[in-house]
XYZ file of C-alpha atoms in Angstrom:
683
model
C 248.270 51.520 25.015
C 251.518 50.429 25.495
C 251.851 47.213 22.616
C 250.772 50.034 20.345
C 254.187 51.761 20.237
C 255.007 48.918 18.247
C 255.350 49.466 14.551
C 255.480 48.287 11.597
C 256.121 49.087 7.339
C 254.513 48.215 4.991
C 257.323 45.869 4.531
C 256.868 44.983 7.593
C 252.690 44.445 6.481
C 253.146 42.426 3.512
C 255.208 39.327 5.169
C 252.804 39.342 7.934
C 250.184 38.452 5.750
C 252.388 36.384 3.546
C 251.420 39.279 0.377
C 253.992 41.263 -1.733
C 254.223 44.795 -0.533
C 252.132 46.206 -3.633
C 249.139 43.795 -2.701
C 249.600 45.678 0.575
C 248.902 49.208 -1.421
C 246.087 47.301 -2.773
C 244.608 46.936 0.986
C 245.397 50.349 1.799
C 243.494 51.846 -1.795
C 240.937 49.499 -1.425
C 239.515 49.573 2.214
C 238.533 52.353 3.915
C 239.073 50.886 7.975
C 242.822 50.352 7.074
C 244.256 51.907 9.602
C 246.415 54.905 8.966
C 249.033 55.914 9.200
C 251.352 56.268 12.887
C 254.704 57.098 11.740
C 256.992 57.057 9.039
C 257.096 59.403 5.880
C 253.760 60.091 3.374
C 256.532 58.065 0.734
C 257.551 55.360 3.519
C 254.838 55.231 6.336
C 254.724 53.084 9.379
C 251.256 51.357 11.191
C 250.469 50.414 14.878
C 251.910 46.410 15.359
C 248.714 45.771 16.685
C 245.578 47.337 14.291
C 247.857 45.038 11.851
C 247.187 43.079 13.528
C 243.106 42.863 14.010
C 242.843 44.245 10.514
C 244.006 41.154 9.037
C 242.313 39.301 10.821
C 238.558 41.019 10.429
C 239.979 40.355 6.469
C 240.169 36.280 7.028
C 243.898 37.439 5.518
C 246.188 36.898 8.738
C 244.834 33.513 11.373
C 247.305 34.030 14.163
C 250.543 35.690 14.150
C 252.871 33.616 14.298
C 254.914 34.219 18.086
C 258.418 34.632 15.830
C 257.661 37.040 14.224
C 255.225 38.428 16.619
C 258.717 39.355 18.998
C 260.656 40.068 15.469
C 257.766 42.895 14.623
C 257.963 44.466 18.406
C 261.667 44.315 17.714
C 261.931 45.988 14.177
C 259.497 48.163 15.627
C 260.576 49.618 18.807
C 260.477 53.406 19.350
C 264.197 52.885 20.347
C 265.761 51.474 18.047
C 266.143 47.860 17.437
C 269.235 47.431 18.016
C 268.133 48.962 21.635
C 265.630 47.358 21.531
C 267.771 44.153 20.785
C 270.075 45.260 24.288
C 267.267 44.706 25.829
C 265.932 42.221 24.981
C 270.025 40.376 25.697
C 269.780 41.436 29.160
C 266.141 40.290 30.177
C 266.774 37.425 27.812
C 270.399 36.790 30.024
C 267.709 36.713 33.767
C 265.783 34.395 32.204
C 268.278 32.189 31.588
C 270.177 32.231 34.914
C 267.783 32.781 37.049
C 264.315 32.161 36.166
C 262.833 31.857 38.703
C 263.264 35.588 39.721
C 262.403 37.156 35.815
C 259.299 34.892 36.920
C 258.330 37.400 40.379
C 259.766 40.913 38.626
C 257.515 39.952 35.790
C 254.247 39.570 37.776
C 252.231 41.796 37.962
C 251.682 45.116 35.703
C 254.098 46.626 32.975
C 254.966 49.249 35.111
C 256.080 46.611 38.224
C 257.821 45.030 36.229
C 259.494 48.333 34.240
C 260.435 49.293 38.127
C 260.558 46.164 39.297
C 263.524 44.581 36.584
C 266.820 46.902 36.671
C 267.988 45.432 40.162
C 267.834 41.866 38.726
C 269.294 42.831 35.905
C 272.742 44.487 37.270
C 273.124 41.339 39.786
C 273.304 39.229 36.113
C 274.662 41.571 34.518
C 277.901 42.520 36.610
C 279.363 38.761 36.934
C 279.069 38.382 33.575
C 280.865 41.345 32.510
C 282.560 42.872 35.238
C 282.103 46.556 37.046
C 279.924 49.562 35.367
C 282.712 51.541 34.288
C 284.334 48.363 32.354
C 281.567 46.798 30.866
C 280.115 47.393 27.690
C 276.533 46.416 28.512
C 275.356 49.564 30.707
C 272.026 47.474 33.358
C 269.430 49.944 31.285
C 266.372 51.801 34.112
C 263.197 51.889 35.035
C 262.396 54.545 32.511
C 264.624 53.390 29.442
C 262.645 50.058 29.718
C 258.955 51.450 30.027
C 258.413 51.593 26.080
C 260.730 47.790 26.253
C 258.094 46.078 28.844
C 255.693 43.869 26.260
C 258.754 42.942 24.036
C 260.272 41.666 27.031
C 257.381 39.451 28.016
C 256.832 38.583 24.204
C 260.693 37.328 24.398
C 260.299 35.293 27.145
C 257.682 33.300 25.848
C 259.990 33.079 22.827
C 262.153 32.073 25.145
C 260.092 29.531 27.215
C 259.325 27.709 23.303
C 263.046 27.761 21.749
C 265.030 29.112 25.258
C 266.989 31.919 25.908
C 269.827 31.271 23.436
C 267.844 31.011 20.209
C 265.165 33.329 20.955
C 268.161 35.457 21.287
C 270.030 33.898 17.663
C 266.908 33.830 15.851
C 266.503 38.344 17.331
C 269.698 39.006 16.822
C 269.946 36.564 13.180
C 266.841 38.447 11.807
C 268.512 41.998 13.164
C 271.699 41.490 10.668
C 269.710 40.081 7.255
C 267.764 43.109 7.352
C 270.460 45.169 7.696
C 272.821 43.588 5.428
C 274.613 46.822 4.589
C 275.160 48.418 7.799
C 277.435 45.663 9.122
C 280.559 43.587 7.579
C 279.490 39.821 8.669
C 282.377 36.835 9.300
C 280.217 33.325 7.642
C 279.799 30.740 10.070
C 281.813 28.080 7.900
C 285.130 31.109 7.962
C 284.553 31.560 11.691
C 284.288 28.229 12.754
C 287.479 27.307 9.855
C 289.260 30.592 11.464
C 288.498 28.449 15.575
C 290.005 25.719 14.986
C 293.271 27.485 12.842
C 293.451 28.636 16.498
C 293.283 25.826 19.012
C 292.634 24.883 22.476
C 292.850 28.174 24.304
C 292.218 28.911 27.615
C 292.596 33.207 26.837
C 291.175 34.310 23.735
C 290.527 38.204 21.657
C 289.514 40.071 19.276
C 290.429 43.361 18.486
C 287.589 44.270 16.467
C 285.016 41.148 17.156
C 281.865 43.167 15.170
C 278.789 41.067 15.946
C 281.060 37.759 18.178
C 280.951 35.527 15.263
C 284.491 34.725 15.955
C 284.676 34.688 19.782
C 281.162 32.080 19.342
C 282.648 30.798 17.127
C 285.789 29.296 19.692
C 283.541 29.023 22.441
C 281.357 26.967 19.900
C 285.487 25.021 18.988
C 285.297 24.647 22.834
C 282.587 22.553 23.527
C 281.802 21.141 26.510
C 285.192 21.667 28.080
C 284.752 25.449 28.021
C 284.031 26.642 31.192
C 284.114 30.180 33.930
C 288.199 29.362 33.254
C 287.895 30.787 29.920
C 288.494 34.114 28.851
C 286.406 35.634 25.894
C 287.012 39.521 25.063
C 286.530 41.192 22.339
C 286.421 45.331 21.552
C 284.768 46.941 19.021
C 284.638 51.039 18.457
C 280.739 50.507 17.757
C 279.155 50.279 21.397
C 276.333 48.689 20.573
C 278.706 45.930 19.029
C 280.304 45.439 21.747
C 277.213 45.055 24.254
C 275.716 43.147 21.422
C 278.382 41.082 21.525
C 279.013 40.003 25.451
C 275.208 38.883 25.755
C 275.569 36.761 22.746
C 277.976 35.551 24.343
C 277.076 35.452 27.373
C 273.706 32.739 26.038
C 276.601 30.661 25.112
C 278.593 30.052 26.611
C 280.062 30.363 30.703
C 282.880 31.053 29.829
C 284.610 34.707 30.860
C 283.584 37.225 28.505
C 284.943 41.054 28.544
C 283.660 43.199 26.242
C 285.142 46.852 25.530
C 283.360 50.025 23.028
C 286.520 52.047 21.966
C 288.549 52.445 18.758
C 291.238 49.310 19.286
C 294.473 50.729 17.120
C 294.479 54.673 19.206
C 292.613 53.134 22.513
C 293.268 49.191 23.468
C 291.651 48.456 25.997
C 293.335 44.898 26.759
C 297.127 46.068 26.772
C 297.771 44.320 29.471
C 296.594 41.475 27.657
C 298.472 38.105 26.687
C 296.021 35.331 25.233
C 296.661 32.333 24.214
C 294.984 33.490 20.577
C 293.893 35.699 18.646
C 290.832 35.708 16.055
C 290.263 39.469 14.208
C 287.982 39.618 10.523
C 289.903 43.358 10.726
C 288.992 46.419 8.470
C 289.501 46.493 5.571
C 291.679 49.245 3.078
C 291.101 51.685 6.393
C 293.469 54.362 5.787
C 292.476 56.522 9.224
C 293.479 54.168 11.315
C 296.194 56.698 13.488
C 298.612 56.344 10.966
C 299.817 60.107 12.777
C 299.016 59.748 16.253
C 300.529 55.407 16.894
C 304.348 56.894 14.987
C 305.713 55.430 18.397
C 303.710 52.475 19.519
C 305.352 50.341 21.199
C 303.230 47.869 18.691
C 305.265 48.457 15.609
C 308.198 45.654 16.424
C 307.649 44.465 12.274
C 307.880 47.594 11.263
C 305.739 51.221 11.250
C 302.591 50.314 8.891
C 302.383 53.098 5.547
C 299.054 54.532 5.574
C 297.648 52.318 3.152
C 298.484 48.789 5.361
C 296.163 48.939 8.318
C 296.026 45.611 8.122
C 299.967 45.201 8.225
C 298.479 47.176 12.177
C 296.264 44.605 12.969
C 298.647 42.135 12.408
C 301.002 43.367 15.040
C 298.602 44.743 17.401
C 297.383 40.645 17.059
C 300.946 39.343 17.901
C 301.842 41.846 20.857
C 298.139 40.830 22.128
C 300.111 36.968 22.282
C 302.022 34.996 24.538
C 304.707 33.384 23.806
C 304.202 30.292 21.443
C 300.286 32.114 21.233
C 298.306 31.659 17.649
C 296.417 34.260 16.313
C 294.095 34.598 13.338
C 293.517 36.916 10.536
C 291.346 37.182 7.556
C 293.395 40.182 5.464
C 292.903 41.455 1.481
C 295.145 39.482 -1.062
C 297.091 42.710 -1.032
C 298.328 42.982 2.040
C 300.259 39.847 0.887
C 302.120 40.815 -2.012
C 302.074 45.454 -1.867
C 305.560 46.518 -2.642
C 304.873 49.156 0.830
C 304.342 46.402 2.971
C 307.180 44.028 2.257
C 309.707 44.978 4.780
C 306.917 44.127 7.485
C 306.731 41.088 5.652
C 310.063 40.765 5.468
C 310.416 40.676 9.030
C 307.039 38.704 9.808
C 309.041 36.193 7.717
C 312.876 36.710 9.321
C 311.534 35.712 12.467
C 309.112 33.437 12.505
C 305.824 35.175 13.188
C 304.102 34.189 10.277
C 303.661 30.648 9.315
C 300.455 30.363 6.874
C 298.957 31.749 3.975
C 296.065 29.843 2.806
C 293.876 31.765 0.236
C 289.767 30.872 0.210
C 287.704 30.759 -2.418
C 286.398 34.223 -3.939
C 282.448 34.346 -1.663
C 283.881 32.964 0.969
C 283.652 36.489 2.818
C 282.811 40.278 1.837
C 284.301 41.495 0.032
C 282.707 39.110 -2.488
C 284.534 38.837 -5.531
C 287.875 38.070 -4.247
C 289.654 35.478 -3.129
C 290.281 36.415 1.187
C 293.146 35.271 2.697
C 293.516 33.364 6.059
C 296.771 34.494 7.649
C 297.880 31.807 10.835
C 301.086 33.450 12.987
C 302.994 32.345 16.345
C 304.688 34.603 19.089
C 308.052 34.082 18.941
C 309.567 32.807 21.752
C 312.091 35.563 23.130
C 314.964 33.556 23.801
C 314.540 31.948 20.129
C 314.134 34.144 17.300
C 315.874 31.595 14.292
C 314.036 32.156 12.050
C 311.987 28.019 11.540
C 312.742 27.241 7.783
C 309.581 27.075 5.977
C 305.975 28.420 5.711
C 302.885 26.812 4.588
C 301.306 28.420 1.007
C 297.759 26.922 0.828
C 295.109 27.790 -2.595
C 291.400 26.426 -1.477
C 290.410 28.215 -4.688
C 289.595 24.521 -6.418
C 286.398 24.286 -4.083
C 284.524 27.583 -5.945
C 281.751 26.949 -5.725
C 279.652 26.538 -9.053
C 276.389 29.203 -7.540
C 276.093 32.113 -5.306
C 274.971 29.322 -3.293
C 277.713 29.291 -1.547
C 280.528 27.557 -0.202
C 281.607 23.509 0.499
C 283.516 24.683 3.472
C 283.542 21.130 4.902
C 285.835 20.350 1.856
C 287.794 23.641 2.342
C 288.219 23.011 6.213
C 289.220 19.630 5.475
C 292.123 20.110 2.528
C 292.837 23.543 5.308
C 293.986 20.882 8.751
C 294.716 17.890 6.767
C 298.090 20.852 5.432
C 297.961 23.574 8.328
C 298.059 20.641 12.286
C 300.735 18.390 10.322
C 302.316 21.361 9.600
C 302.391 23.227 12.608
C 303.640 19.839 14.146
C 306.699 18.986 12.096
C 307.814 22.531 10.321
C 306.929 20.403 6.998
C 304.040 18.726 5.001
C 304.383 16.766 2.030
C 303.027 18.946 -0.762
C 300.038 18.377 -2.886
C 300.355 19.860 -6.533
C 297.667 22.870 -6.973
C 297.036 23.117 -2.903
C 299.711 23.339 -0.660
C 302.862 23.701 -0.387
C 305.734 24.294 2.264
C 307.798 27.498 0.822
C 311.160 27.679 2.323
C 312.030 30.865 3.764
C 314.901 32.112 1.865
C 313.036 31.713 -1.780
C 310.948 34.619 -0.502
C 312.813 37.279 0.586
C 313.197 38.294 -2.894
C 312.507 42.003 -3.078
C 309.052 41.951 -3.509
C 308.589 39.473 0.176
C 304.945 38.727 -2.157
C 302.712 35.407 -0.434
C 300.275 35.179 -2.940
C 299.735 32.034 -2.621
C 299.259 31.010 -5.882
C 303.038 32.348 -7.740
C 304.122 29.783 -5.168
C 302.568 26.355 -5.314
C 302.027 24.273 -9.280
C 299.447 24.135 -10.835
C 297.169 20.988 -10.846
C 297.087 17.892 -13.392
C 295.033 18.904 -16.291
C 293.892 15.690 -17.019
C 295.265 14.958 -20.674
C 293.968 13.318 -23.659
C 293.252 10.139 -21.615
C 290.899 12.573 -19.479
C 289.222 14.993 -22.150
C 288.459 11.419 -23.949
C 285.931 10.758 -21.262
C 285.005 14.076 -21.310
C 283.761 13.902 -25.935
C 282.094 10.483 -25.131
C 280.138 12.132 -22.725
C 279.088 14.906 -24.165
C 279.222 12.067 -28.174
C 276.149 10.703 -25.822
C 274.477 13.812 -24.300
C 273.893 15.040 -27.876
C 272.711 11.656 -29.039
C 269.818 11.414 -26.031
C 269.055 14.845 -26.916
C 268.164 14.590 -30.297
C 265.516 11.748 -29.083
C 264.784 14.031 -26.813
C 263.652 17.616 -28.697
C 260.247 17.334 -28.715
C 257.459 16.467 -32.118
C 256.560 19.074 -34.435
C 253.020 20.851 -32.484
C 250.180 21.245 -34.086
C 248.882 23.966 -34.329
C 245.104 25.287 -32.607
C 243.629 28.030 -31.175
C 244.069 30.194 -28.272
C 241.893 27.544 -25.148
C 240.045 29.450 -22.747
C 240.051 28.198 -18.818
C 238.337 29.020 -16.710
C 241.195 29.855 -14.158
C 242.234 29.994 -10.564
C 245.515 31.326 -8.454
C 247.769 29.711 -6.183
C 246.513 31.843 -3.404
C 242.648 30.471 -3.909
C 244.450 27.541 -4.312
C 246.503 27.252 -0.181
C 243.555 28.789 1.025
C 241.586 25.934 -0.048
C 243.769 23.456 1.041
C 244.395 22.463 -2.856
C 248.462 23.072 -1.930
C 250.908 24.363 1.047
C 253.132 27.889 0.571
C 256.135 27.984 1.889
C 258.604 31.130 1.347
C 262.903 29.844 2.283
C 264.451 31.595 5.591
C 266.676 33.538 5.835
C 269.111 31.235 8.317
C 269.121 27.191 10.360
C 270.921 24.980 12.542
C 269.977 22.520 10.478
C 273.782 20.619 8.958
C 271.974 19.836 5.195
C 272.495 20.863 1.704
C 269.962 24.313 0.385
C 268.673 24.434 -2.493
C 269.332 28.735 -4.236
C 267.305 30.199 -6.163
C 270.689 30.474 -8.377
C 270.437 25.979 -8.197
C 266.948 26.531 -9.554
C 267.437 28.894 -12.244
C 270.118 26.929 -13.513
C 269.407 23.501 -12.481
C 272.321 22.752 -11.037
C 271.408 20.764 -7.698
C 271.655 21.696 -4.057
C 275.053 24.263 -3.450
C 274.075 27.378 -0.955
C 274.673 27.616 3.010
C 272.280 29.694 5.332
C 273.372 31.305 7.806
C 273.661 29.308 11.746
C 270.832 30.506 13.003
C 267.984 28.539 15.017
C 265.282 29.422 13.025
C 263.932 26.371 11.764
C 264.863 26.005 8.082
C 261.904 24.656 5.207
C 262.811 21.124 4.373
C 261.893 20.609 0.559
C 259.882 17.318 -0.436
C 259.650 15.244 -3.463
C 256.811 16.720 -5.896
C 257.527 20.122 -3.436
C 257.772 22.555 -6.314
C 259.633 25.293 -6.159
C 259.760 29.360 -7.909
C 262.329 31.486 -7.700
C 260.543 35.419 -6.665
C 263.143 37.679 -7.558
C 264.421 38.838 -10.594
C 261.928 37.863 -13.578
C 262.636 34.803 -15.806
C 259.054 31.782 -15.222
C 260.763 28.911 -14.305
C 259.351 25.951 -11.846
C 260.872 22.658 -10.167
C 259.990 20.520 -9.313
C 261.726 18.627 -6.280
C 262.978 14.978 -7.010
C 264.252 12.601 -5.062
C 267.524 13.419 -5.630
C 267.248 16.992 -3.889
C 263.973 16.223 -0.751
C 265.102 17.115 2.089
C 267.689 19.971 -0.039
C 266.737 23.377 2.915
C 265.416 26.238 0.340
C 267.277 28.908 0.020
C 266.758 32.913 0.332
C 264.178 34.077 -1.878
C 262.251 31.084 -3.316
C 258.937 30.483 -2.564
C 258.052 26.073 -2.589
C 254.866 24.734 -3.287
C 253.169 21.252 -1.773
C 250.609 20.392 -3.601
C 247.579 18.243 -2.913
C 248.581 15.014 -4.652
C 244.493 14.103 -5.093
C 244.254 17.661 -6.265
C 246.930 18.887 -7.971
C 249.509 16.849 -10.509
C 253.369 19.097 -9.636
C 254.369 18.847 -12.844
C 250.682 19.546 -14.072
C 251.737 23.498 -11.240
C 254.763 23.630 -11.962
C 254.835 23.603 -16.419
C 251.596 26.024 -16.296
C 253.195 28.929 -13.610
C 256.332 28.576 -16.468
C 254.133 30.321 -18.309
C 256.098 33.913 -20.168
C 251.884 35.791 -19.423
C 251.319 34.111 -16.504
C 254.743 35.420 -14.691
C 254.851 39.239 -16.657
C 250.493 39.362 -14.760
C 251.842 38.437 -11.606
C 255.109 40.483 -11.167
C 256.238 43.980 -9.680
C 258.451 45.650 -11.483
C 261.129 48.028 -8.652
C 263.826 50.525 -10.687
C 266.379 47.726 -9.954
C 264.740 44.203 -9.817
C 261.503 42.189 -10.467
C 259.052 40.203 -8.139
C 257.445 37.540 -8.664
C 253.708 37.566 -6.018
C 253.285 33.751 -6.001
C 249.910 34.192 -5.301
C 248.971 35.676 -7.882
C 250.348 33.023 -10.482
C 247.720 31.145 -12.221
C 246.489 27.358 -13.375
C 243.527 26.140 -15.380
C 240.993 24.452 -13.607
C 240.662 20.881 -14.388
C 240.332 17.500 -12.788
C 243.127 15.497 -11.820
C 242.793 13.228 -15.328
C 243.501 15.918 -17.671
C 247.092 17.902 -15.204
C 248.695 14.602 -15.970
C 248.244 14.608 -19.597
C 249.796 17.657 -19.461
C 252.329 16.720 -16.326
C 253.550 14.198 -18.631
C 254.759 16.832 -21.472
C 255.979 19.422 -18.998
C 258.030 16.813 -17.326
C 259.894 15.688 -21.075
C 260.452 19.300 -21.564
C 262.081 19.278 -18.439
C 263.611 16.710 -18.936
C 265.182 17.643 -22.697
C 265.893 21.288 -20.734
C 268.098 19.082 -18.083
C 269.794 17.448 -21.030
C 270.415 20.751 -22.812
C 272.586 22.516 -19.992
C 274.422 18.553 -19.043
C 275.480 19.493 -23.119
C 276.228 23.305 -22.861
C 278.653 22.134 -19.569
C 280.523 19.705 -20.692
C 280.896 21.288 -24.174
C 282.786 24.068 -22.231
C 284.708 21.751 -20.118
C 286.015 19.976 -23.095
C 286.694 23.155 -24.564
C 288.610 25.007 -21.739
C 291.066 21.034 -21.180
C 292.369 21.285 -24.691
C 292.977 24.685 -23.883
C 294.227 24.106 -20.714
C 296.037 20.861 -22.396
C 297.147 22.452 -25.277
C 299.131 24.654 -23.359
C 301.066 22.786 -20.345
C 302.116 20.050 -23.414
C 299.326 17.979 -22.245
C 298.242 17.346 -25.390
C 299.815 17.066 -28.629
C 298.150 19.581 -30.880
C 297.702 16.644 -33.940
């Protein structure tokens, strides 16, 4: 009966069965034997997971729940909430990871026995990893606390046997974070890796606003095989659950000593005696209640007392205070911190004393809030015996790498550009200027009335390319327009509508005429990601997936990809150039059996407006497409290919029109820039 304590919502049922939520509502109305709600509310009921699984199997709508999905549903439906479930799972997986034979011994027998025996071995693992119970963020759960979690812990151990303990925990934590995007401020994997690279090798690392541990995990990953028990990873967060999850996550990733604390860092610093080699931090932005009134005489404000509106400069000085002499701090900052007048005196003192070494502007979309070009500040703790300011500061702007879509940034290009400027600058104190990208600016040049450190204000723009470049664009546009004229479809002879016998994607999937897959929320494969915006815009794969151990869905030539959000009738046939890309979120992939279905025929009929309308459901703010309800005519393969060739020609015409539009925009923008910067003659 324990497993019946795990509940699942209608959204969870839809995920299990691979259908839309509207289908679940229809099942409840049409089937008298559909399981009754066991919790939730009248408008958002929840159901017993085991009852739902049994009903879906009996109806032939579910062959078997994948183990990953079963474990996740148990986490999501845990009676004490998903965070408690993840902490219990993390403790158990750490035992499985460190002492697998002990886990096998205590897990043999009944659930009650496991709950009674588990606290003692858990404490034997947690104490050497995290320290004495009074000081650590992960308390050993009691037998009473563990009893509701026992079925989940057994399932998690089974998942660990399939994936390993670390990957199992990363998968479950990643699903929780993805399911609650507004609850957590995440640091993207690419950004975390760049910050770890800027911090450099370090034995003791502190993150005073550790969140889910992304930055400390990136530091541990950067150390690679050199990470040992001599390395210390310290983190603090005001949310106790985040401090606990970070500790468990890091313990499963590394043999380093992990210490995390749950307290307000600025008001109750748990590491006040620490002098770290490196500090990495993604602090909260624009906080007014950071402790301004009670911390006026705090010794950390060596560079000036921050104004109430300058919470980020309080975090900067906290980071410097926790560094040893020569230690490096890397902080993610809002762009306003580089130019607000209220912070100019602190910025000036950071420059005069040589503490601030670089300000790096990131492209928009690097991290939340995604509409702002956030900055990285790189600081070094000045030696007491050498207070003279260094003569130059590195300013860099990577805005040129802004993504063309919502899919994400080319983090490899950003990383290369930043490190190619930072590493020689860090060694020598100077680096040659790269127009529009980086420049070493004398400190004296920045110490004016504003002390404005925004890189864009001090970097010369890159060359626009001049008339020669614009002539190439104009030639390409002319050639594309001529191709568009040749590809324009011939006049269509009118005829009465045809009433074909129809089938649905769902029926074709059940009959194995095609496979239906959905895009994932993470992955560890380093391949381009095809996003929903790429499909809508007809562009190359441009996205990235959050780093997790979930297996991504990789596309193959001949697959048909369909966006499921936002409305519109779009379907894209994957070509050889796109094949191998991972499938992004909010996309469905149809892989037709070439002996039964022509991919271009399939994609063409899926794009019919009426077809999309009848398969869509509408919420107050979004339209969702139920791909299984999309319809196709039942036609022999030879006739499908006739239609497929026509649809292929239309797709080529459509792509050529898009290219002409992009070239036209490029020509117009280049002409404006060339005329205004003097590289193009007006005559």
